[in-house]
Amino acid sequence: MTRYTPVYGTVSSVTPLRNSALDHSCSLLISVMSQSIGQVNFVVKPNTYVLDQHTFEEGDSIIAIYDTSAPVPLIYPPQFTAVILAENDDGYQAMFDYFNDDLLNTDETLKLNIGDSDSTDVLLPNGQSFFYTPGGNHLFVLYMFTTRSIPAMTTPSTVIVFCSDS
């Protein structure tokens, strides 16, 4: 099973997070209304990757990805620490997972087709181009359509390569 899960929804509020009345944190709390799980809150820390460094506001369409293995408080609405955030005005699907050298994700449900064409932007988290095959790394993938095969195949519009430490 994939370790990272996307949530699609609309931002209902963005507020600064405080640990106490005197403590000003560098984190934010973004509340999202999702069609699949209802209201959910995301803690956005300084190390959360935000695609294109977008500043979220109420009403924005959003993809928020969280780590399903991370501890969460037992509260309502659920509160997760965001790993990746992206604006989603275009209705993309998203996945963050490890993709092997054949560009197949860990649970073998999605295979990427990335050719020599200009149809896919392959970038590093800092926005610079990645010039090699992105397999063997964690990839944040934005795509519109997949085949109905097993595994599903897609030609993504954007791939962000989180290079493995080696």
mmCIF file with all atom_site columns, N, CA, C and O in Angstrom, residues 1-4 84 95-112 133-141 159-166:
data_model
loop_
_atom_site.group_PDB
_atom_site.id
_atom_site.type_symbol
_atom_site.label_atom_id
_atom_site.label_alt_id
_atom_site.label_comp_id
_atom_site.label_asym_id
_atom_site.label_entity_id
_atom_site.label_seq_id
_atom_site.pdbx_PDB_ins_code
_atom_site.Cartn_x
_atom_site.Cartn_y
_atom_site.Cartn_z
_atom_site.occupancy
_atom_site.B_iso_or_equiv
_atom_site.pdbx_formal_charge
_atom_site.auth_seq_id
_atom_site.auth_comp_id
_atom_site.auth_asym_id
_atom_site.auth_atom_id
_atom_site.pdbx_PDB_model_num
ATOM 1   N N  . MET A 1 1   ? 0.839  -1.186 0.000   1.00 0.00 ? 1   MET A N  1
ATOM 2   C CA . MET A 1 1   ? 0.000  0.000  0.000   1.00 0.00 ? 1   MET A CA 1
ATOM 3   C C  . MET A 1 1   ? 0.879  1.244  0.000   1.00 0.00 ? 1   MET A C  1
ATOM 4   O O  . MET A 1 1   ? 1.924  1.291  0.629   1.00 0.00 ? 1   MET A O  1
ATOM 5   N N  . THR A 1 2   ? 0.435  2.251  -0.710  1.00 0.00 ? 2   THR A N  1
ATOM 6   C CA . THR A 1 2   ? 1.176  3.494  -0.819  1.00 0.00 ? 2   THR A CA 1
ATOM 7   C C  . THR A 1 2   ? 1.226  4.206  0.529   1.00 0.00 ? 2   THR A C  1
ATOM 8   O O  . THR A 1 2   ? 0.224  4.286  1.237   1.00 0.00 ? 2   THR A O  1
ATOM 9   N N  . ARG A 1 3   ? 2.386  4.724  0.862   1.00 0.00 ? 3   ARG A N  1
ATOM 10  C CA . ARG A 1 3   ? 2.587  5.373  2.150   1.00 0.00 ? 3   ARG A CA 1
ATOM 11  C C  . ARG A 1 3   ? 2.012  6.787  2.187   1.00 0.00 ? 3   ARG A C  1
ATOM 12  O O  . ARG A 1 3   ? 1.665  7.306  3.243   1.00 0.00 ? 3   ARG A O  1
ATOM 13  N N  . TYR A 1 4   ? 1.919  7.429  1.043   1.00 0.00 ? 4   TYR A N  1
ATOM 14  C CA . TYR A 1 4   ? 1.461  8.818  0.984   1.00 0.00 ? 4   TYR A CA 1
ATOM 15  C C  . TYR A 1 4   ? 0.099  8.876  0.310   1.00 0.00 ? 4   TYR A C  1
ATOM 16  O O  . TYR A 1 4   ? -0.117 8.249  -0.726  1.00 0.00 ? 4   TYR A O  1
ATOM 17  N N  . ILE A 1 84  ? 3.286  17.509 1.044   1.00 0.00 ? 84  ILE A N  1
ATOM 18  C CA . ILE A 1 84  ? 3.283  18.256 -0.214  1.00 0.00 ? 84  ILE A CA 1
ATOM 19  C C  . ILE A 1 84  ? 1.936  18.940 -0.375  1.00 0.00 ? 84  ILE A C  1
ATOM 20  O O  . ILE A 1 84  ? 0.898  18.365 -0.069  1.00 0.00 ? 84  ILE A O  1
ATOM 21  N N  . MET A 1 95  ? 0.170  11.827 -7.227  1.00 0.00 ? 95  MET A N  1
ATOM 22  C CA . MET A 1 95  ? 0.741  10.715 -6.486  1.00 0.00 ? 95  MET A CA 1
ATOM 23  C C  . MET A 1 95  ? 2.135  11.121 -6.038  1.00 0.00 ? 95  MET A C  1
ATOM 24  O O  . MET A 1 95  ? 2.873  11.757 -6.785  1.00 0.00 ? 95  MET A O  1
ATOM 25  N N  . PHE A 1 96  ? 2.459  10.756 -4.799  1.00 0.00 ? 96  PHE A N  1
ATOM 26  C CA . PHE A 1 96  ? 3.820  10.891 -4.295  1.00 0.00 ? 96  PHE A CA 1
ATOM 27  C C  . PHE A 1 96  ? 4.214  9.513  -3.812  1.00 0.00 ? 96  PHE A C  1
ATOM 28  O O  . PHE A 1 96  ? 3.579  8.962  -2.916  1.00 0.00 ? 96  PHE A O  1
ATOM 29  N N  . ASP A 1 97  ? 5.239  8.947  -4.443  1.00 0.00 ? 97  ASP A N  1
ATOM 30  C CA . ASP A 1 97  ? 5.635  7.583  -4.133  1.00 0.00 ? 97  ASP A CA 1
ATOM 31  C C  . ASP A 1 97  ? 7.036  7.362  -4.679  1.00 0.00 ? 97  ASP A C  1
ATOM 32  O O  . ASP A 1 97  ? 7.546  8.159  -5.468  1.00 0.00 ? 97  ASP A O  1
ATOM 33  N N  . TYR A 1 98  ? 7.624  6.236  -4.280  1.00 0.00 ? 98  TYR A N  1
ATOM 34  C CA . TYR A 1 98  ? 8.886  5.813  -4.852  1.00 0.00 ? 98  TYR A CA 1
ATOM 35  C C  . TYR A 1 98  ? 8.579  5.114  -6.173  1.00 0.00 ? 98  TYR A C  1
ATOM 36  O O  . TYR A 1 98  ? 7.708  4.243  -6.236  1.00 0.00 ? 98  TYR A O  1
ATOM 37  N N  . PHE A 1 99  ? 9.265  5.527  -7.231  1.00 0.00 ? 99  PHE A N  1
ATOM 38  C CA . PHE A 1 99  ? 9.130  4.897  -8.536  1.00 0.00 ? 99  PHE A CA 1
ATOM 39  C C  . PHE A 1 99  ? 10.457 4.241  -8.879  1.00 0.00 ? 99  PHE A C  1
ATOM 40  O O  . PHE A 1 99  ? 11.509 4.877  -8.780  1.00 0.00 ? 99  PHE A O  1
ATOM 41  N N  . ASN A 1 100 ? 10.407 2.969  -9.283  1.00 0.00 ? 100 ASN A N  1
ATOM 42  C CA . ASN A 1 100 ? 11.638 2.242  -9.594  1.00 0.00 ? 100 ASN A CA 1
ATOM 43  C C  . ASN A 1 100 ? 12.208 2.690  -10.946 1.00 0.00 ? 100 ASN A C  1
ATOM 44  O O  . ASN A 1 100 ? 11.671 3.606  -11.588 1.00 0.00 ? 100 ASN A O  1
ATOM 45  N N  . ASP A 1 101 ? 13.272 2.037  -11.381 1.00 0.00 ? 101 ASP A N  1
ATOM 46  C CA . ASP A 1 101 ? 13.927 2.417  -12.638 1.00 0.00 ? 101 ASP A CA 1
ATOM 47  C C  . ASP A 1 101 ? 13.031 2.230  -13.855 1.00 0.00 ? 101 ASP A C  1
ATOM 48  O O  . ASP A 1 101 ? 13.264 2.833  -14.898 1.00 0.00 ? 101 ASP A O  1
ATOM 49  N N  . ASP A 1 102 ? 11.990 1.391  -13.734 1.00 0.00 ? 102 ASP A N  1
ATOM 50  C CA . ASP A 1 102 ? 11.020 1.211  -14.816 1.00 0.00 ? 102 ASP A CA 1
ATOM 51  C C  . ASP A 1 102 ? 9.851  2.193  -14.693 1.00 0.00 ? 102 ASP A C  1
ATOM 52  O O  . ASP A 1 102 ? 8.851  2.057  -15.417 1.00 0.00 ? 102 ASP A O  1
ATOM 53  N N  . LEU A 1 103 ? 9.968  3.146  -13.764 1.00 0.00 ? 103 LEU A N  1
ATOM 54  C CA . LEU A 1 103 ? 8.938  4.171  -13.505 1.00 0.00 ? 103 LEU A CA 1
ATOM 55  C C  . LEU A 1 103 ? 7.612  3.573  -13.053 1.00 0.00 ? 103 LEU A C  1
ATOM 56  O O  . LEU A 1 103 ? 6.533  4.058  -13.382 1.00 0.00 ? 103 LEU A O  1
ATOM 57  N N  . LEU A 1 104 ? 7.704  2.529  -12.250 1.00 0.00 ? 104 LEU A N  1
ATOM 58  C CA . LEU A 1 104 ? 6.547  1.856  -11.662 1.00 0.00 ? 104 LEU A CA 1
ATOM 59  C C  . LEU A 1 104 ? 6.553  2.143  -10.161 1.00 0.00 ? 104 LEU A C  1
ATOM 60  O O  . LEU A 1 104 ? 7.592  1.999  -9.508  1.00 0.00 ? 104 LEU A O  1
ATOM 61  N N  . ASN A 1 105 ? 5.406  2.536  -9.608  1.00 0.00 ? 105 ASN A N  1
ATOM 62  C CA . ASN A 1 105 ? 5.359  2.881  -8.187  1.00 0.00 ? 105 ASN A CA 1
ATOM 63  C C  . ASN A 1 105 ? 5.417  1.622  -7.311  1.00 0.00 ? 105 ASN A C  1
ATOM 64  O O  . ASN A 1 105 ? 5.381  0.503  -7.809  1.00 0.00 ? 105 ASN A O  1
ATOM 65  N N  . THR A 1 106 ? 5.497  1.815  -5.986  1.00 0.00 ? 106 THR A N  1
ATOM 66  C CA . THR A 1 106 ? 5.780  0.704  -5.070  1.00 0.00 ? 106 THR A CA 1
ATOM 67  C C  . THR A 1 106 ? 4.706  -0.375 -5.060  1.00 0.00 ? 106 THR A C  1
ATOM 68  O O  . THR A 1 106 ? 5.022  -1.550 -4.953  1.00 0.00 ? 106 THR A O  1
ATOM 69  N N  . ASP A 1 107 ? 3.443  -0.005 -5.156  1.00 0.00 ? 107 ASP A N  1
ATOM 70  C CA . ASP A 1 107 ? 2.413  -1.048 -5.158  1.00 0.00 ? 107 ASP A CA 1
ATOM 71  C C  . ASP A 1 107 ? 1.990  -1.449 -6.578  1.00 0.00 ? 107 ASP A C  1
ATOM 72  O O  . ASP A 1 107 ? 0.980  -2.132 -6.758  1.00 0.00 ? 107 ASP A O  1
ATOM 73  N N  . GLU A 1 108 ? 2.785  -1.025 -7.553  1.00 0.00 ? 108 GLU A N  1
ATOM 74  C CA . GLU A 1 108 ? 2.611  -1.415 -8.963  1.00 0.00 ? 108 GLU A CA 1
ATOM 75  C C  . GLU A 1 108 ? 1.232  -1.094 -9.517  1.00 0.00 ? 108 GLU A C  1
ATOM 76  O O  . GLU A 1 108 ? 0.649  -1.854 -10.278 1.00 0.00 ? 108 GLU A O  1
ATOM 77  N N  . THR A 1 109 ? 0.703  0.081  -9.141  1.00 0.00 ? 109 THR A N  1
ATOM 78  C CA . THR A 1 109 ? -0.597 0.509  -9.646  1.00 0.00 ? 109 THR A CA 1
ATOM 79  C C  . THR A 1 109 ? -0.492 1.616  -10.682 1.00 0.00 ? 109 THR A C  1
ATOM 80  O O  . THR A 1 109 ? -1.478 1.915  -11.362 1.00 0.00 ? 109 THR A O  1
ATOM 81  N N  . LEU A 1 110 ? 0.698  2.250  -10.812 1.00 0.00 ? 110 LEU A N  1
ATOM 82  C CA . LEU A 1 110 ? 0.849  3.342  -11.772 1.00 0.00 ? 110 LEU A CA 1
ATOM 83  C C  . LEU A 1 110 ? 2.220  3.277  -12.420 1.00 0.00 ? 110 LEU A C  1
ATOM 84  O O  . LEU A 1 110 ? 3.243  3.191  -11.736 1.00 0.00 ? 110 LEU A O  1
ATOM 85  N N  . LYS A 1 111 ? 2.233  3.310  -13.745 1.00 0.00 ? 111 LYS A N  1
ATOM 86  C CA . LYS A 1 111 ? 3.471  3.342  -14.522 1.00 0.00 ? 111 LYS A CA 1
ATOM 87  C C  . LYS A 1 111 ? 3.489  4.640  -15.314 1.00 0.00 ? 111 LYS A C  1
ATOM 88  O O  . LYS A 1 111 ? 2.503  4.998  -15.961 1.00 0.00 ? 111 LYS A O  1
ATOM 89  N N  . LEU A 1 112 ? 4.621  5.315  -15.258 1.00 0.00 ? 112 LEU A N  1
ATOM 90  C CA . LEU A 1 112 ? 4.774  6.592  -15.951 1.00 0.00 ? 112 LEU A CA 1
ATOM 91  C C  . LEU A 1 112 ? 5.366  6.391  -17.333 1.00 0.00 ? 112 LEU A C  1
ATOM 92  O O  . LEU A 1 112 ? 6.301  5.607  -17.507 1.00 0.00 ? 112 LEU A O  1
ATOM 93  N N  . THR A 1 133 ? 16.717 10.122 -16.324 1.00 0.00 ? 133 THR A N  1
ATOM 94  C CA . THR A 1 133 ? 15.503 9.355  -16.069 1.00 0.00 ? 133 THR A CA 1
ATOM 95  C C  . THR A 1 133 ? 15.201 9.457  -14.573 1.00 0.00 ? 133 THR A C  1
ATOM 96  O O  . THR A 1 133 ? 16.076 9.195  -13.752 1.00 0.00 ? 133 THR A O  1
ATOM 97  N N  . PRO A 1 134 ? 13.982 9.839  -14.202 1.00 0.00 ? 134 PRO A N  1
ATOM 98  C CA . PRO A 1 134 ? 13.700 10.103 -12.782 1.00 0.00 ? 134 PRO A CA 1
ATOM 99  C C  . PRO A 1 134 ? 13.510 8.855  -11.918 1.00 0.00 ? 134 PRO A C  1
ATOM 100 O O  . PRO A 1 134 ? 13.420 8.969  -10.696 1.00 0.00 ? 134 PRO A O  1
ATOM 101 N N  . GLY A 1 135 ? 13.474 7.668  -12.521 1.00 0.00 ? 135 GLY A N  1
ATOM 102 C CA . GLY A 1 135 ? 13.274 6.444  -11.745 1.00 0.00 ? 135 GLY A CA 1
ATOM 103 C C  . GLY A 1 135 ? 14.331 6.259  -10.674 1.00 0.00 ? 135 GLY A C  1
ATOM 104 O O  . GLY A 1 135 ? 15.434 6.796  -10.758 1.00 0.00 ? 135 GLY A O  1
ATOM 105 N N  . GLY A 1 136 ? 13.982 5.491  -9.633  1.00 0.00 ? 136 GLY A N  1
ATOM 106 C CA . GLY A 1 136 ? 14.886 5.260  -8.511  1.00 0.00 ? 136 GLY A CA 1
ATOM 107 C C  . GLY A 1 136 ? 14.819 6.354  -7.469  1.00 0.00 ? 136 GLY A C  1
ATOM 108 O O  . GLY A 1 136 ? 15.698 6.460  -6.616  1.00 0.00 ? 136 GLY A O  1
ATOM 109 N N  . ASN A 1 137 ? 13.760 7.150  -7.523  1.00 0.00 ? 137 ASN A N  1
ATOM 110 C CA . ASN A 1 137 ? 13.576 8.265  -6.586  1.00 0.00 ? 137 ASN A CA 1
ATOM 111 C C  . ASN A 1 137 ? 12.107 8.366  -6.182  1.00 0.00 ? 137 ASN A C  1
ATOM 112 O O  . ASN A 1 137 ? 11.229 7.793  -6.817  1.00 0.00 ? 137 ASN A O  1
ATOM 113 N N  . HIS A 1 138 ? 11.864 9.149  -5.119  1.00 0.00 ? 138 HIS A N  1
ATOM 114 C CA . HIS A 1 138 ? 10.493 9.529  -4.798  1.00 0.00 ? 138 HIS A CA 1
ATOM 115 C C  . HIS A 1 138 ? 10.091 10.618 -5.786  1.00 0.00 ? 138 HIS A C  1
ATOM 116 O O  . HIS A 1 138 ? 10.851 11.566 -6.012  1.00 0.00 ? 138 HIS A O  1
ATOM 117 N N  . LEU A 1 139 ? 8.909  10.464 -6.367  1.00 0.00 ? 139 LEU A N  1
ATOM 118 C CA . LEU A 1 139 ? 8.427  11.411 -7.364  1.00 0.00 ? 139 LEU A CA 1
ATOM 119 C C  . LEU A 1 139 ? 7.055  11.938 -6.964  1.00 0.00 ? 139 LEU A C  1
ATOM 120 O O  . LEU A 1 139 ? 6.186  11.171 -6.533  1.00 0.00 ? 139 LEU A O  1
ATOM 121 N N  . PHE A 1 140 ? 6.869  13.232 -7.114  1.00 0.00 ? 140 PHE A N  1
ATOM 122 C CA . PHE A 1 140 ? 5.552  13.844 -7.006  1.00 0.00 ? 140 PHE A CA 1
ATOM 123 C C  . PHE A 1 140 ? 5.062  14.020 -8.430  1.00 0.00 ? 140 PHE A C  1
ATOM 124 O O  . PHE A 1 140 ? 5.685  14.714 -9.234  1.00 0.00 ? 140 PHE A O  1
ATOM 125 N N  . VAL A 1 141 ? 3.957  13.359 -8.764  1.00 0.00 ? 141 VAL A N  1
ATOM 126 C CA . VAL A 1 141 ? 3.479  13.269 -10.137 1.00 0.00 ? 141 VAL A CA 1
ATOM 127 C C  . VAL A 1 141 ? 2.095  13.899 -10.238 1.00 0.00 ? 141 VAL A C  1
ATOM 128 O O  . VAL A 1 141 ? 1.203  13.571 -9.450  1.00 0.00 ? 141 VAL A O  1
ATOM 129 N N  . VAL A 1 159 ? 6.450  16.188 -13.152 1.00 0.00 ? 159 VAL A N  1
ATOM 130 C CA . VAL A 1 159 ? 7.102  15.259 -12.230 1.00 0.00 ? 159 VAL A CA 1
ATOM 131 C C  . VAL A 1 159 ? 8.136  16.057 -11.443 1.00 0.00 ? 159 VAL A C  1
ATOM 132 O O  . VAL A 1 159 ? 8.989  16.714 -12.041 1.00 0.00 ? 159 VAL A O  1
ATOM 133 N N  . ILE A 1 160 ? 8.017  16.013 -10.124 1.00 0.00 ? 160 ILE A N  1
ATOM 134 C CA . ILE A 1 160 ? 9.013  16.625 -9.246  1.00 0.00 ? 160 ILE A CA 1
ATOM 135 C C  . ILE A 1 160 ? 9.845  15.493 -8.666  1.00 0.00 ? 160 ILE A C  1
ATOM 136 O O  . ILE A 1 160 ? 9.287  14.590 -8.042  1.00 0.00 ? 160 ILE A O  1
ATOM 137 N N  . VAL A 1 161 ? 11.155 15.543 -8.868  1.00 0.00 ? 161 VAL A N  1
ATOM 138 C CA . VAL A 1 161 ? 12.067 14.467 -8.459  1.00 0.00 ? 161 VAL A CA 1
ATOM 139 C C  . VAL A 1 161 ? 12.696 14.825 -7.116  1.00 0.00 ? 161 VAL A C  1
ATOM 140 O O  . VAL A 1 161 ? 13.421 15.818 -7.003  1.00 0.00 ? 161 VAL A O  1
ATOM 141 N N  . PHE A 1 162 ? 12.395 14.017 -6.107  1.00 0.00 ? 162 PHE A N  1
ATOM 142 C CA . PHE A 1 162 ? 13.028 14.149 -4.788  1.00 0.00 ? 162 PHE A CA 1
ATOM 143 C C  . PHE A 1 162 ? 14.157 13.126 -4.760  1.00 0.00 ? 162 PHE A C  1
ATOM 144 O O  . PHE A 1 162 ? 13.925 11.951 -4.473  1.00 0.00 ? 162 PHE A O  1
ATOM 145 N N  . CYS A 1 163 ? 15.356 13.568 -5.121  1.00 0.00 ? 163 CYS A N  1
ATOM 146 C CA . CYS A 1 163 ? 16.500 12.668 -5.289  1.00 0.00 ? 163 CYS A CA 1
ATOM 147 C C  . CYS A 1 163 ? 16.803 11.900 -4.004  1.00 0.00 ? 163 CYS A C  1
ATOM 148 O O  . CYS A 1 163 ? 16.790 12.469 -2.915  1.00 0.00 ? 163 CYS A O  1
ATOM 149 N N  . SER A 1 164 ? 17.070 10.601 -4.178  1.00 0.00 ? 164 SER A N  1
ATOM 150 C CA . SER A 1 164 ? 17.455 9.756  -3.057  1.00 0.00 ? 164 SER A CA 1
ATOM 151 C C  . SER A 1 164 ? 18.855 10.135 -2.611  1.00 0.00 ? 164 SER A C  1
ATOM 152 O O  . SER A 1 164 ? 19.711 10.452 -3.432  1.00 0.00 ? 164 SER A O  1
ATOM 153 N N  . ASP A 1 165 ? 19.108 10.085 -1.306  1.00 0.00 ? 165 ASP A N  1
ATOM 154 C CA . ASP A 1 165 ? 20.446 10.340 -0.794  1.00 0.00 ? 165 ASP A CA 1
ATOM 155 C C  . ASP A 1 165 ? 21.311 9.134  -1.096  1.00 0.00 ? 165 ASP A C  1
ATOM 156 O O  . ASP A 1 165 ? 21.002 8.017  -0.695  1.00 0.00 ? 165 ASP A O  1
ATOM 157 N N  . SER A 1 166 ? 22.399 9.360  -1.802  1.00 0.00 ? 166 SER A N  1
ATOM 158 C CA . SER A 1 166 ? 23.313 8.251  -2.092  1.00 0.00 ? 166 SER A CA 1
ATOM 159 C C  . SER A 1 166 ? 24.714 8.764  -2.261  1.00 0.00 ? 166 SER A C  1
ATOM 160 O O  . SER A 1 166 ? 24.981 9.893  -2.452  1.00 0.00 ? 166 SER A O  1
#
